[in-house]
Tab-separated table of C-alpha atoms in Angstrom:
chain	number	residue	atom	x	y	z
F	45	MET	CA	8.565	-18.694	5.541
F	46	LYS	CA	8.672	-14.969	6.277
F	47	ARG	CA	11.071	-13.743	8.907
F	48	ARG	CA	9.055	-11.729	11.424
F	49	SER	CA	11.491	-11.432	14.298
F	50	LEU	CA	11.616	-7.691	14.989
F	51	PRO	CA	12.103	-5.763	18.231
F	52	VAL	CA	8.746	-4.656	19.618
F	53	ALA	CA	9.735	-0.985	19.617
F	54	ALA	CA	10.787	-1.120	15.982
F	55	ALA	CA	7.608	-2.897	15.006
F	56	LEU	CA	5.479	-0.306	16.759
F	57	VAL	CA	7.339	2.564	15.140
F	58	ALA	CA	6.923	0.988	11.721
F	59	SER	CA	3.237	0.303	12.202
F	60	ALA	CA	2.594	3.726	13.679
F	61	ALA	CA	3.585	5.435	10.446
F	62	LEU	CA	1.267	3.166	8.499
F	63	LEU	CA	-1.598	3.537	10.938
F	64	LEU	CA	-1.408	7.307	10.680
F	65	THR	CA	-1.856	6.867	6.961
F	66	ALA	CA	-4.655	4.360	7.399
F	67	CYS	CA	-6.503	6.675	9.754
F	68	GLY	CA	-5.993	9.810	7.732
F	69	GLY	CA	-3.626	11.767	9.955
F	70	ASP	CA	-2.407	12.348	13.465
F	71	ASP	CA	-4.474	15.320	14.583
F	72	GLY	CA	-6.958	13.175	16.515
F	73	GLU	CA	-10.030	14.493	14.712
F	74	SER	CA	-12.715	11.879	14.103
F	75	LYS	CA	-13.102	12.868	10.447
F	76	ASP	CA	-9.600	11.598	9.776
F	77	ASN	CA	-10.592	8.091	10.751
F	78	ASP	CA	-12.764	7.906	7.646
F	79	LYS	CA	-9.885	7.808	5.157
F	80	ILE	CA	-8.540	4.600	3.715
F	81	ALA	CA	-4.925	3.528	3.858
F	82	GLY	CA	-2.761	5.093	1.231
F	83	ALA	CA	-1.767	1.717	0.196
F	84	ASP	CA	-3.750	1.026	-0.575
F	85	THR	CA	-4.299	-0.925	-3.718
F	86	GLY	CA	-5.920	-2.702	-6.462
F	87	GLU	CA	-6.755	-1.662	-9.935
F	88	THR	CA	-10.217	-2.755	-10.839
F	89	SER	CA	-12.982	-2.383	-13.393
F	90	ALA	CA	-16.647	-3.307	-13.473
F	91	SER	CA	-15.766	-6.733	-12.150
F	92	PRO	CA	-12.957	-8.053	-9.929
F	93	THR	CA	-9.577	-7.630	-11.579
F	94	ALA	CA	-6.312	-9.465	-11.224
F	95	SER	CA	-2.695	-8.394	-11.057
F	96	ALA	CA	-0.664	-8.300	-14.208
F	97	SER	CA	0.886	-11.461	-15.584
F	98	ALA	CA	4.348	-12.315	-14.329
F	99	SER	CA	5.448	-14.087	-17.493
F	100	ALA	CA	8.549	-11.933	-17.697
F	101	ALA	CA	9.527	-12.534	-14.079
F	102	SER	CA	11.404	-15.427	-12.561
F	103	ALA	CA	8.940	-15.844	-9.687
F	104	ASP	CA	5.287	-16.809	-10.007
F	105	ARG	CA	3.459	-13.748	-8.747
F	106	PRO	CA	0.183	-14.386	-6.899
F	107	LYS	CA	-3.081	-13.470	-8.578
F	108	ILE	CA	-4.538	-10.476	-6.743
F	109	GLU	CA	-8.238	-9.721	-7.062
F	110	LEU	CA	-10.100	-6.695	-5.761
F	111	PRO	CA	-13.792	-5.749	-5.835
F	112	SER	CA	-15.099	-3.401	-8.512
F	113	ASP	CA	-15.437	-0.513	-6.048
F	114	VAL	CA	-11.694	-0.387	-5.356
F	115	THR	CA	-9.548	1.257	-8.033
F	116	LEU	CA	-5.845	2.091	-7.968
F	117	THR	CA	-3.765	3.847	-10.586
F	118	PHE	CA	0.021	4.120	-10.765
F	119	THR	CA	1.983	6.820	-12.618
F	120	PRO	CA	4.397	6.167	-14.126
F	121	GLU	CA	4.072	2.434	-14.599
F	122	GLN	CA	7.323	2.261	-16.561
F	123	THR	CA	10.479	4.315	-16.985
F	124	GLY	CA	12.236	2.432	-19.777
F	125	ASP	CA	14.858	1.079	-17.361
F	126	ALA	CA	14.374	-2.657	-16.784
F	127	VAL	CA	15.445	-2.669	-13.128
F	128	LYS	CA	13.435	0.409	-12.168
F	129	ASP	CA	10.411	-0.943	-14.019
F	130	ALA	CA	10.633	-4.207	-12.059
F	131	VAL	CA	10.767	-2.254	-8.786
F	132	LEU	CA	7.757	-0.137	-9.775
F	133	LYS	CA	5.752	-3.208	-10.785
F	134	ASP	CA	6.389	-5.128	-7.568
F	135	ASN	CA	5.684	-2.024	-5.480
F	136	ALA	CA	2.314	-1.621	-7.217
F	137	GLU	CA	1.545	-5.284	-6.616
F	138	MET	CA	2.456	-4.904	-2.946
F	139	ILE	CA	-0.011	-2.026	-2.674
F	140	ARG	CA	-2.691	-4.084	-4.400
F	141	ALA	CA	-1.975	-6.990	-2.055
F	142	LEU	CA	-2.290	-4.705	0.963
F	143	ASN	CA	-5.728	-3.568	-0.154
F	144	ALA	CA	-6.695	-7.151	-0.969
F	145	ALA	CA	-5.769	-8.128	2.591
F	146	ILE	CA	-7.950	-5.344	3.978
F	147	VAL	CA	-10.865	-6.406	1.768
F	148	ALA	CA	-10.389	-10.034	2.840
F	149	GLN	CA	-10.018	-8.939	6.490
F	150	ASN	CA	-6.902	-11.110	6.603
F	151	PRO	CA	-3.648	-9.542	7.924
F	152	ARG	CA	-1.748	-12.680	6.890
F	153	LEU	CA	-2.978	-12.853	3.302
F	154	ALA	CA	-0.501	-14.917	1.277
F	155	ALA	CA	-0.215	-12.294	-1.475
F	156	LEU	CA	0.753	-9.628	1.058
F	157	GLU	CA	3.364	-11.863	2.642
F	158	PHE	CA	4.725	-12.569	-0.839
F	159	TYR	CA	5.644	-8.902	-1.323
F	160	THR	CA	6.835	-8.005	2.194
F	161	GLU	CA	9.688	-9.064	4.448
F	162	GLY	CA	11.074	-8.332	7.917
F	163	GLU	CA	10.046	-4.935	9.258
F	164	GLY	CA	7.933	-4.334	6.171
F	165	ALA	CA	5.964	-7.542	6.766
F	166	VAL	CA	5.347	-6.693	10.417
F	167	ALA	CA	4.213	-3.162	9.579
F	168	ALA	CA	1.923	-4.289	6.739
F	169	GLU	CA	0.275	-6.891	8.972
F	170	LYS	CA	-0.357	-4.315	11.681
F	171	TRP	CA	-1.743	-1.923	9.088
F	172	VAL	CA	-4.310	-4.445	7.893
F	173	LYS	CA	-5.146	-5.435	11.465
F	174	ALA	CA	-6.072	-1.817	12.215
F	175	PHE	CA	-8.931	-2.241	9.728
F	176	THR	CA	-9.977	-5.731	10.755
F	177	ASP	CA	-10.085	-4.768	14.436
F	178	VAL	CA	-12.791	-2.171	13.740
F	179	GLY	CA	-14.541	-4.107	10.975
F	180	TRP	CA	-13.737	-1.673	8.184
F	181	THR	CA	-12.655	-2.223	4.599
F	182	VAL	CA	-11.766	0.153	1.722
F	183	THR	CA	-13.620	1.620	-1.234
F	184	GLY	CA	-13.101	4.265	-3.896
F	185	THR	CA	-10.099	5.354	-5.951
F	186	VAL	CA	-6.529	6.048	-4.871
F	187	ARG	CA	-4.048	7.516	-7.314
F	188	TYR	CA	-0.294	6.957	-6.907
F	189	PHE	CA	1.876	9.403	-8.811
F	190	ASP	CA	5.360	10.916	-9.071
F	191	ARG	CA	6.826	7.449	-8.525
F	192	GLN	CA	10.617	7.652	-8.517
F	193	VAL	CA	13.103	4.805	-8.055
F	194	THR	CA	16.704	5.003	-6.869
F	195	VAL	CA	18.688	1.794	-7.375
F	196	SER	CA	21.375	1.346	-4.705
F	197	SER	CA	22.720	-2.057	-5.761
F	198	LYS	CA	21.714	-5.147	-7.716
F	199	ASP	CA	19.341	-6.164	-4.922
F	200	SER	CA	18.513	-2.926	-3.085
F	201	ALA	CA	16.470	0.125	-4.079
F	202	SER	CA	14.297	2.887	-2.699
F	203	LEU	CA	11.146	4.600	-3.948
F	204	SER	CA	9.402	7.868	-3.304
F	205	TYR	CA	5.867	8.548	-4.457
F	206	CYS	CA	2.641	10.362	-3.622
F	207	GLY	CA	-0.822	9.031	-2.900
F	208	ASP	CA	-4.018	10.943	-3.692
F	209	GLU	CA	-6.710	9.638	-1.317
F	210	SER	CA	-9.258	12.384	-2.026
F	211	GLU	CA	-11.583	9.798	-3.579
F	212	GLY	CA	-10.642	6.850	-1.335
F	213	PHE	CA	-12.570	6.018	1.824
F	214	SER	CA	-13.150	3.464	4.545
F	215	LYS	CA	-16.316	1.364	4.516
F	216	VAL	CA	-17.982	-0.530	7.364
F	217	VAL	CA	-18.008	-4.211	6.449
F	218	LYS	CA	-21.318	-5.104	8.128
F	219	THR	CA	-23.412	-2.070	7.200
F	220	LYS	CA	-21.655	-1.043	3.943
F	221	GLU	CA	-21.608	2.551	5.238
F	222	VAL	CA	-18.983	4.609	3.408
F	223	LYS	CA	-17.069	7.007	5.652
F	224	LYS	CA	-16.801	9.898	3.205
F	225	THR	CA	-14.904	13.083	4.014
F	226	ALA	CA	-14.234	16.254	2.052
F	227	PRO	CA	-10.815	16.408	0.298
F	228	ASN	CA	-8.211	18.450	2.125
F	229	LYS	CA	-4.441	18.864	2.350
F	230	ASP	CA	-4.108	15.640	4.334
F	231	SER	CA	-5.757	13.686	1.530
F	232	TYR	CA	-2.312	13.650	-0.095
F	233	VAL	CA	0.381	11.374	1.300
F	234	ALA	CA	4.119	11.241	0.621
F	235	TYR	CA	5.797	7.823	0.827
F	236	GLY	CA	9.382	6.697	1.233
F	237	VAL	CA	9.944	2.973	0.662
F	238	GLN	CA	12.907	0.621	0.798
F	239	VAL	CA	12.814	-2.660	-1.120
F	240	GLN	CA	15.147	-5.616	-1.536
F	241	LYS	CA	15.220	-8.242	-4.269
F	242	ASN	CA	14.970	-11.784	-2.943
F	243	LYS	CA	16.411	-14.941	-4.482
F	244	ALA	CA	13.289	-15.393	-6.608
F	245	GLY	CA	13.706	-11.937	-8.122
F	246	VAL	CA	10.854	-10.287	-6.211
F	247	TRP	CA	11.389	-6.736	-4.936
F	248	GLU	CA	9.983	-7.042	-1.410
F	249	LEU	CA	8.960	-4.175	0.869
F	250	VAL	CA	11.333	-4.035	3.846
F	251	LYS	CA	10.649	-0.543	5.186
F	252	ILE	CA	8.118	2.256	4.628
F	253	GLN	CA	7.504	5.774	5.920
F	254	SER	CA	4.627	8.127	5.154
F	255	ALA	CA	3.662	11.738	5.841
F	256	ARG	CA	0.427	13.577	5.140
F	257	GLY	CA	0.024	17.096	3.807
F	258	VAL	CA	3.508	17.293	2.267
F	259	ASP	CA	3.755	20.182	-0.194
F	260	ARG	CA	5.259	18.219	-3.074
F	261	CYS	CA	2.208	15.934	-3.230
F	262	GLN	CA	-0.395	18.687	-3.238
F	263	PRO	CA	-2.454	19.257	-6.426
């Protein structure tokens, strides 16, 4: 069972950073509310796709499926270092699970809980709830790039990466209306993530921060 005991203030701070990403910024303009969450997630093709096999991992990863109109790409996928590659893979799966939860309109989706813990679990749940509360889902393509891993210990690491949301949008569940906006500086998001490896060998999200319009993520 996931541990979700977290001071209210800390939970709100954590979710606030994610909600700014989900809503496209913090300038209060209505156009920003049309962007999808940078986590966004889920690589897909013409039909629903599943997460990669976990045959090389000690834990049985959940099968994550996303609709054909949601595509995610991750660069790099591998570095050649076994530990860093495991961190990158589980981070990508967490992002896919987050998008799957939004698509399913389920903040407590089992796959999302599998890849999150503590503050990270609380923040991810609040992030998804921001979509379900307004009846929106996600569509389009989000590209994650410049993914860098720093390993702190055998069970602790951090990641930094960028998200390109210029082709990713929110969609109204009932009407299927896509909330498209023109690409701009805030379409690019910088992420800072902390992960911890649990007893099953899964690198779980425990903390995340994001900022829009950061220079290093601009095209």
